[in-house]
């Protein structure tokens, strides 16, 4: 039987490593795509078949998905597995890992003759489900016993949720505006700020998990 501490720490470090690695890879590999603009272009276009780094970024997204699933199991092991809110957070993290990670990596955002391919549609559906999951995560985490007793964490969760909604709304302007629309033009920026906001939040939770295990060892 796998040691509970190992599951918790492995999940926490997988989360932190996945968040840092994913964000770093986006910027590093973006420079390998001629004409790619981090402010104007979506992250999905890095993984499209037209991208020279398509295979690398898609593989990294699959790894990210696995790491987020590991984090889900680590989170469940760190807190009361029977708590209904812990169960919800567990499945939200699984959905994020499957959608934004595995889904984005396995299904490319390709267009064929200007039309959306089946892969593109599946990519968007799975990615969208993952985005919704990570967006509402702070709303659920703050209801878990070790978290709701901390007023500072409650404020942190609410700020994360508000910023997440704001960046997602700004990112959604790409559907209703053209490149002449300032908000639509900076879709890449809004998407990266949304991801950064979410990654800071779950990384903070991961650090709490690590600290919790360290405190137990010192008792």
PDB file of C-alpha atoms in Angstrom:
ATOM      1  CA  UNK A   1       0.000   0.000   0.000  1.00  0.00           C
ATOM      2  CA  UNK A   2       1.336   3.436  -0.955  1.00  0.00           C
ATOM      3  CA  UNK A   3       2.281   5.605   2.007  1.00  0.00           C
ATOM      4  CA  UNK A   4      -0.156   8.495   2.509  1.00  0.00           C
ATOM      5  CA  UNK A   5       2.655  10.987   3.046  1.00  0.00           C
ATOM      6  CA  UNK A   6       4.237   9.986  -0.266  1.00  0.00           C
ATOM      7  CA  UNK A   7       0.921  10.554  -2.076  1.00  0.00           C
ATOM      8  CA  UNK A   8       0.470  13.989  -0.476  1.00  0.00           C
ATOM      9  CA  UNK A   9       4.010  15.209  -1.131  1.00  0.00           C
ATOM     10  CA  UNK A  10       4.171  13.726  -4.636  1.00  0.00           C
ATOM     11  CA  UNK A  11       0.912  15.463  -5.509  1.00  0.00           C
ATOM     12  CA  UNK A  12       1.997  18.783  -4.037  1.00  0.00           C
ATOM     13  CA  UNK A  13       5.373  18.801  -5.812  1.00  0.00           C
ATOM     14  CA  UNK A  14       3.697  17.660  -9.050  1.00  0.00           C
ATOM     15  CA  UNK A  15       1.381  20.664  -8.842  1.00  0.00           C
ATOM     16  CA  UNK A  16       4.145  23.187  -8.215  1.00  0.00           C
ATOM     17  CA  UNK A  17       6.427  21.653 -10.833  1.00  0.00           C
ATOM     18  CA  UNK A  18       3.596  21.429 -13.364  1.00  0.00           C
ATOM     19  CA  UNK A  19       2.556  25.048 -12.890  1.00  0.00           C
ATOM     20  CA  UNK A  20       6.085  26.441 -13.146  1.00  0.00           C
ATOM     21  CA  UNK A  21       7.044  24.122 -15.984  1.00  0.00           C
ATOM     22  CA  UNK A  22       3.931  24.833 -18.043  1.00  0.00           C
ATOM     23  CA  UNK A  23       4.245  28.591 -17.725  1.00  0.00           C
ATOM     24  CA  UNK A  24       7.963  28.541 -18.505  1.00  0.00           C
ATOM     25  CA  UNK A  25       7.461  26.243 -21.510  1.00  0.00           C
ATOM     26  CA  UNK A  26       4.845  28.574 -22.988  1.00  0.00           C
ATOM     27  CA  UNK A  27       7.280  31.484 -23.084  1.00  0.00           C
ATOM     28  CA  UNK A  28      10.340  29.495 -24.102  1.00  0.00           C
ATOM     29  CA  UNK A  29       8.637  27.549 -26.908  1.00  0.00           C
ATOM     30  CA  UNK A  30       6.685  30.598 -28.036  1.00  0.00           C
ATOM     31  CA  UNK A  31       9.957  32.160 -29.145  1.00  0.00           C
ATOM     32  CA  UNK A  32      10.575  29.134 -31.387  1.00  0.00           C
ATOM     33  CA  UNK A  33       7.396  29.874 -33.372  1.00  0.00           C
ATOM     34  CA  UNK A  34       8.131  32.645 -35.908  1.00  0.00           C
ATOM     35  CA  UNK A  35       5.521  35.385 -35.734  1.00  0.00           C
ATOM     36  CA  UNK A  36       3.966  34.050 -32.526  1.00  0.00           C
ATOM     37  CA  UNK A  37       2.911  36.786 -30.101  1.00  0.00           C
ATOM     38  CA  UNK A  38       2.292  35.981 -26.434  1.00  0.00           C
ATOM     39  CA  UNK A  39      -0.046  38.957 -26.051  1.00  0.00           C
ATOM     40  CA  UNK A  40      -2.141  38.349 -29.153  1.00  0.00           C
ATOM     41  CA  UNK A  41      -2.073  34.583 -29.767  1.00  0.00           C
ATOM     42  CA  UNK A  42      -3.737  31.861 -27.721  1.00  0.00           C
ATOM     43  CA  UNK A  43      -1.795  29.067 -26.101  1.00  0.00           C
ATOM     44  CA  UNK A  44      -3.711  26.497 -28.149  1.00  0.00           C
ATOM     45  CA  UNK A  45      -2.126  27.775 -31.361  1.00  0.00           C
ATOM     46  CA  UNK A  46       1.261  26.664 -29.995  1.00  0.00           C
ATOM     47  CA  UNK A  47      -0.010  23.087 -30.065  1.00  0.00           C
ATOM     48  CA  UNK A  48      -1.658  23.261 -33.491  1.00  0.00           C
ATOM     49  CA  UNK A  49      -0.201  21.268 -36.374  1.00  0.00           C
ATOM     50  CA  UNK A  50       1.033  24.504 -37.971  1.00  0.00           C
ATOM     51  CA  UNK A  51       3.294  25.191 -34.979  1.00  0.00           C
ATOM     52  CA  UNK A  52       6.951  24.083 -35.208  1.00  0.00           C
ATOM     53  CA  UNK A  53       6.791  23.138 -31.516  1.00  0.00           C
ATOM     54  CA  UNK A  54       3.468  21.306 -31.776  1.00  0.00           C
ATOM     55  CA  UNK A  55       4.800  17.906 -30.722  1.00  0.00           C
ATOM     56  CA  UNK A  56       6.803  19.233 -27.784  1.00  0.00           C
ATOM     57  CA  UNK A  57       4.077  21.430 -26.303  1.00  0.00           C
ATOM     58  CA  UNK A  58       1.410  18.757 -26.806  1.00  0.00           C
ATOM     59  CA  UNK A  59       3.584  16.245 -24.980  1.00  0.00           C
ATOM     60  CA  UNK A  60       4.175  18.690 -22.153  1.00  0.00           C
ATOM     61  CA  UNK A  61       0.436  19.315 -21.828  1.00  0.00           C
ATOM     62  CA  UNK A  62      -0.165  15.584 -21.489  1.00  0.00           C
ATOM     63  CA  UNK A  63       2.471  15.489 -18.735  1.00  0.00           C
ATOM     64  CA  UNK A  64       0.823  18.514 -17.089  1.00  0.00           C
ATOM     65  CA  UNK A  65      -2.490  16.669 -17.099  1.00  0.00           C
ATOM     66  CA  UNK A  66      -0.940  13.666 -15.367  1.00  0.00           C
ATOM     67  CA  UNK A  67       0.708  15.937 -12.790  1.00  0.00           C
ATOM     68  CA  UNK A  68      -2.599  17.667 -12.040  1.00  0.00           C
ATOM     69  CA  UNK A  69      -4.267  14.285 -11.567  1.00  0.00           C
ATOM     70  CA  UNK A  70      -1.462  13.387  -9.151  1.00  0.00           C
ATOM     71  CA  UNK A  71      -2.182  16.642  -7.322  1.00  0.00           C
ATOM     72  CA  UNK A  72      -5.863  15.680  -7.084  1.00  0.00           C
ATOM     73  CA  UNK A  73      -4.973  12.419  -5.343  1.00  0.00           C
ATOM     74  CA  UNK A  74      -2.472  14.225  -3.120  1.00  0.00           C
ATOM     75  CA  UNK A  75      -5.092  16.778  -2.105  1.00  0.00           C
ATOM     76  CA  UNK A  76      -7.617  14.083  -1.265  1.00  0.00           C
ATOM     77  CA  UNK A  77      -5.025  12.248   0.825  1.00  0.00           C
ATOM     78  CA  UNK A  78      -4.017  15.453   2.665  1.00  0.00           C
ATOM     79  CA  UNK A  79      -7.523  16.338   3.794  1.00  0.00           C
ATOM     80  CA  UNK A  80     -10.655  14.437   4.849  1.00  0.00           C
ATOM     81  CA  UNK A  81     -11.399  12.093   1.917  1.00  0.00           C
ATOM     82  CA  UNK A  82     -14.969  11.663   3.169  1.00  0.00           C
ATOM     83  CA  UNK A  83     -15.718  15.400   3.178  1.00  0.00           C
ATOM     84  CA  UNK A  84     -18.082  16.222   0.305  1.00  0.00           C
ATOM     85  CA  UNK A  85     -16.170  19.417  -0.537  1.00  0.00           C
ATOM     86  CA  UNK A  86     -12.859  17.528  -0.646  1.00  0.00           C
ATOM     87  CA  UNK A  87     -14.500  15.094  -3.073  1.00  0.00           C
ATOM     88  CA  UNK A  88     -15.709  17.972  -5.258  1.00  0.00           C
ATOM     89  CA  UNK A  89     -12.248  19.582  -5.328  1.00  0.00           C
ATOM     90  CA  UNK A  90     -10.754  16.188  -6.168  1.00  0.00           C
ATOM     91  CA  UNK A  91     -13.004  15.813  -9.215  1.00  0.00           C
ATOM     92  CA  UNK A  92     -12.515  19.423 -10.288  1.00  0.00           C
ATOM     93  CA  UNK A  93      -8.751  18.875 -10.323  1.00  0.00           C
ATOM     94  CA  UNK A  94      -9.210  15.602 -12.226  1.00  0.00           C
ATOM     95  CA  UNK A  95     -11.383  17.430 -14.768  1.00  0.00           C
ATOM     96  CA  UNK A  96      -8.772  20.163 -15.142  1.00  0.00           C
ATOM     97  CA  UNK A  97      -6.025  17.597 -15.672  1.00  0.00           C
ATOM     98  CA  UNK A  98      -8.089  15.682 -18.230  1.00  0.00           C
ATOM     99  CA  UNK A  99      -9.403  18.785 -20.013  1.00  0.00           C
ATOM    100  CA  UNK A 100      -6.683  21.426 -20.096  1.00  0.00           C
ATOM    101  CA  UNK A 101      -3.894  18.889 -19.828  1.00  0.00           C
ATOM    102  CA  UNK A 102      -4.566  15.599 -21.607  1.00  0.00           C
ATOM    103  CA  UNK A 103      -7.372  16.982 -23.774  1.00  0.00           C
ATOM    104  CA  UNK A 104      -5.358  19.947 -25.014  1.00  0.00           C
ATOM    105  CA  UNK A 105      -2.326  17.768 -25.636  1.00  0.00           C
ATOM    106  CA  UNK A 106      -4.054  14.941 -27.479  1.00  0.00           C
ATOM    107  CA  UNK A 107      -6.469  17.019 -29.568  1.00  0.00           C
ATOM    108  CA  UNK A 108      -4.904  19.799 -31.611  1.00  0.00           C
ATOM    109  CA  UNK A 109      -6.628  23.127 -32.277  1.00  0.00           C
ATOM    110  CA  UNK A 110      -6.406  22.727 -36.055  1.00  0.00           C
ATOM    111  CA  UNK A 111      -8.406  24.429 -38.768  1.00  0.00           C
ATOM    112  CA  UNK A 112      -9.006  22.822 -42.164  1.00  0.00           C
ATOM    113  CA  UNK A 113      -9.641  25.240 -45.040  1.00  0.00           C
ATOM    114  CA  UNK A 114     -10.639  27.900 -42.519  1.00  0.00           C
ATOM    115  CA  UNK A 115     -13.142  25.618 -40.760  1.00  0.00           C
ATOM    116  CA  UNK A 116     -12.866  24.067 -37.316  1.00  0.00           C
ATOM    117  CA  UNK A 117     -11.713  20.452 -37.406  1.00  0.00           C
ATOM    118  CA  UNK A 118     -13.231  17.762 -35.188  1.00  0.00           C
ATOM    119  CA  UNK A 119      -9.997  17.817 -33.189  1.00  0.00           C
ATOM    120  CA  UNK A 120     -10.374  21.577 -32.676  1.00  0.00           C
ATOM    121  CA  UNK A 121     -13.951  21.174 -31.403  1.00  0.00           C
ATOM    122  CA  UNK A 122     -12.986  18.384 -28.989  1.00  0.00           C
ATOM    123  CA  UNK A 123      -9.976  20.451 -27.883  1.00  0.00           C
ATOM    124  CA  UNK A 124     -12.217  23.431 -27.122  1.00  0.00           C
ATOM    125  CA  UNK A 125     -14.880  21.381 -25.308  1.00  0.00           C
ATOM    126  CA  UNK A 126     -12.402  19.558 -23.084  1.00  0.00           C
ATOM    127  CA  UNK A 127     -10.334  22.697 -22.502  1.00  0.00           C
ATOM    128  CA  UNK A 128     -13.472  24.674 -21.684  1.00  0.00           C
ATOM    129  CA  UNK A 129     -14.532  22.070 -19.115  1.00  0.00           C
ATOM    130  CA  UNK A 130     -11.091  22.283 -17.535  1.00  0.00           C
ATOM    131  CA  UNK A 131     -11.255  26.075 -17.423  1.00  0.00           C
ATOM    132  CA  UNK A 132     -14.648  26.030 -15.677  1.00  0.00           C
ATOM    133  CA  UNK A 133     -13.321  23.467 -13.178  1.00  0.00           C
ATOM    134  CA  UNK A 134     -10.276  25.547 -12.196  1.00  0.00           C
ATOM    135  CA  UNK A 135     -12.366  28.741 -12.175  1.00  0.00           C
ATOM    136  CA  UNK A 136     -14.839  27.549  -9.540  1.00  0.00           C
ATOM    137  CA  UNK A 137     -12.185  25.697  -7.503  1.00  0.00           C
ATOM    138  CA  UNK A 138     -11.634  28.600  -5.013  1.00  0.00           C
ATOM    139  CA  UNK A 139     -15.372  28.663  -4.326  1.00  0.00           C
ATOM    140  CA  UNK A 140     -15.256  25.058  -3.117  1.00  0.00           C
ATOM    141  CA  UNK A 141     -11.836  24.939  -1.423  1.00  0.00           C
ATOM    142  CA  UNK A 142     -12.788  27.717   0.986  1.00  0.00           C
ATOM    143  CA  UNK A 143     -15.608  25.513   2.335  1.00  0.00           C
ATOM    144  CA  UNK A 144     -13.208  22.795   3.511  1.00  0.00           C
ATOM    145  CA  UNK A 145     -12.630  22.856   7.289  1.00  0.00           C
ATOM    146  CA  UNK A 146      -8.869  23.630   7.428  1.00  0.00           C
ATOM    147  CA  UNK A 147      -9.420  26.512   4.990  1.00  0.00           C
ATOM    148  CA  UNK A 148     -12.687  28.207   6.026  1.00  0.00           C
ATOM    149  CA  UNK A 149     -11.308  28.954   9.501  1.00  0.00           C
ATOM    150  CA  UNK A 150      -8.620  31.162   7.925  1.00  0.00           C
ATOM    151  CA  UNK A 151     -10.017  34.654   7.066  1.00  0.00           C
ATOM    152  CA  UNK A 152      -6.912  35.488   5.026  1.00  0.00           C
ATOM    153  CA  UNK A 153      -7.359  32.413   2.855  1.00  0.00           C
ATOM    154  CA  UNK A 154     -11.056  33.201   2.363  1.00  0.00           C
ATOM    155  CA  UNK A 155     -10.123  36.663   1.044  1.00  0.00           C
ATOM    156  CA  UNK A 156      -7.433  35.104  -1.147  1.00  0.00           C
ATOM    157  CA  UNK A 157      -9.994  32.646  -2.571  1.00  0.00           C
ATOM    158  CA  UNK A 158     -12.500  35.390  -3.316  1.00  0.00           C
ATOM    159  CA  UNK A 159      -9.904  37.597  -5.005  1.00  0.00           C
ATOM    160  CA  UNK A 160      -8.751  34.620  -7.096  1.00  0.00           C
ATOM    161  CA  UNK A 161     -12.343  33.872  -8.119  1.00  0.00           C
ATOM    162  CA  UNK A 162     -13.090  37.499  -9.045  1.00  0.00           C
ATOM    163  CA  UNK A 163      -9.881  37.864 -11.047  1.00  0.00           C
ATOM    164  CA  UNK A 164     -10.536  34.521 -12.731  1.00  0.00           C
ATOM    165  CA  UNK A 165     -13.988  35.632 -13.857  1.00  0.00           C
ATOM    166  CA  UNK A 166     -12.608  38.994 -15.038  1.00  0.00           C
ATOM    167  CA  UNK A 167      -9.807  37.453 -17.128  1.00  0.00           C
ATOM    168  CA  UNK A 168     -12.155  34.817 -18.554  1.00  0.00           C
ATOM    169  CA  UNK A 169     -14.671  37.492 -19.608  1.00  0.00           C
ATOM    170  CA  UNK A 170     -11.886  39.516 -21.237  1.00  0.00           C
ATOM    171  CA  UNK A 171     -10.607  36.377 -22.991  1.00  0.00           C
ATOM    172  CA  UNK A 172     -14.147  35.687 -24.255  1.00  0.00           C
ATOM    173  CA  UNK A 173     -14.117  38.944 -26.237  1.00  0.00           C
ATOM    174  CA  UNK A 174     -12.228  37.009 -28.921  1.00  0.00           C
ATOM    175  CA  UNK A 175     -15.591  35.487 -29.914  1.00  0.00           C
ATOM    176  CA  UNK A 176     -17.360  38.820 -30.386  1.00  0.00           C
ATOM    177  CA  UNK A 177     -14.592  41.133 -31.578  1.00  0.00           C
ATOM    178  CA  UNK A 178     -12.046  41.294 -34.359  1.00  0.00           C
ATOM    179  CA  UNK A 179      -8.394  42.284 -34.314  1.00  0.00           C
ATOM    180  CA  UNK A 180      -9.416  45.952 -34.373  1.00  0.00           C
ATOM    181  CA  UNK A 181     -11.040  45.468 -30.985  1.00  0.00           C
ATOM    182  CA  UNK A 182      -8.416  46.131 -28.283  1.00  0.00           C
ATOM    183  CA  UNK A 183      -9.863  43.576 -25.847  1.00  0.00           C
ATOM    184  CA  UNK A 184     -10.111  40.874 -28.516  1.00  0.00           C
ATOM    185  CA  UNK A 185      -6.621  41.630 -29.808  1.00  0.00           C
ATOM    186  CA  UNK A 186      -5.016  40.893 -26.425  1.00  0.00           C
ATOM    187  CA  UNK A 187      -6.642  37.480 -26.012  1.00  0.00           C
ATOM    188  CA  UNK A 188      -3.241  35.897 -25.387  1.00  0.00           C
ATOM    189  CA  UNK A 189      -2.615  38.219 -22.452  1.00  0.00           C
ATOM    190  CA  UNK A 190      -6.016  37.558 -20.824  1.00  0.00           C
ATOM    191  CA  UNK A 191      -5.561  33.803 -21.202  1.00  0.00           C
ATOM    192  CA  UNK A 192      -2.106  33.874 -19.608  1.00  0.00           C
ATOM    193  CA  UNK A 193      -3.315  36.055 -16.730  1.00  0.00           C
ATOM    194  CA  UNK A 194      -6.188  33.639 -16.126  1.00  0.00           C
ATOM    195  CA  UNK A 195      -3.788  30.690 -16.014  1.00  0.00           C
ATOM    196  CA  UNK A 196      -1.281  32.568 -13.836  1.00  0.00           C
ATOM    197  CA  UNK A 197      -4.048  33.505 -11.390  1.00  0.00           C
ATOM    198  CA  UNK A 198      -5.170  29.875 -11.130  1.00  0.00           C
ATOM    199  CA  UNK A 199      -1.646  28.505 -10.859  1.00  0.00           C
ATOM    200  CA  UNK A 200      -0.756  30.859  -8.012  1.00  0.00           C
ATOM    201  CA  UNK A 201      -3.830  29.667  -6.137  1.00  0.00           C
ATOM    202  CA  UNK A 202      -3.309  25.923  -6.497  1.00  0.00           C
ATOM    203  CA  UNK A 203       0.451  26.279  -5.896  1.00  0.00           C
ATOM    204  CA  UNK A 204      -0.325  28.017  -2.611  1.00  0.00           C
ATOM    205  CA  UNK A 205      -2.533  25.071  -1.659  1.00  0.00           C
ATOM    206  CA  UNK A 206       0.295  22.695  -2.610  1.00  0.00           C
ATOM    207  CA  UNK A 207       2.719  24.614  -0.357  1.00  0.00           C
ATOM    208  CA  UNK A 208       0.204  24.309   2.489  1.00  0.00           C
ATOM    209  CA  UNK A 209       0.084  20.562   1.929  1.00  0.00           C
ATOM    210  CA  UNK A 210       3.879  20.342   2.124  1.00  0.00           C
ATOM    211  CA  UNK A 211       3.995  22.495   5.245  1.00  0.00           C
ATOM    212  CA  UNK A 212       1.272  20.387   6.837  1.00  0.00           C
ATOM    213  CA  UNK A 213       3.356  17.236   6.364  1.00  0.00           C
ATOM    214  CA  UNK A 214       6.480  18.985   7.687  1.00  0.00           C
ATOM    215  CA  UNK A 215       4.582  20.096  10.805  1.00  0.00           C
ATOM    216  CA  UNK A 216       3.426  16.524  11.435  1.00  0.00           C
ATOM    217  CA  UNK A 217       7.004  15.268  11.212  1.00  0.00           C
ATOM    218  CA  UNK A 218       8.127  17.804  13.851  1.00  0.00           C
ATOM    219  CA  UNK A 219       5.401  16.862  16.289  1.00  0.00           C
TER     220      UNK A 219
END
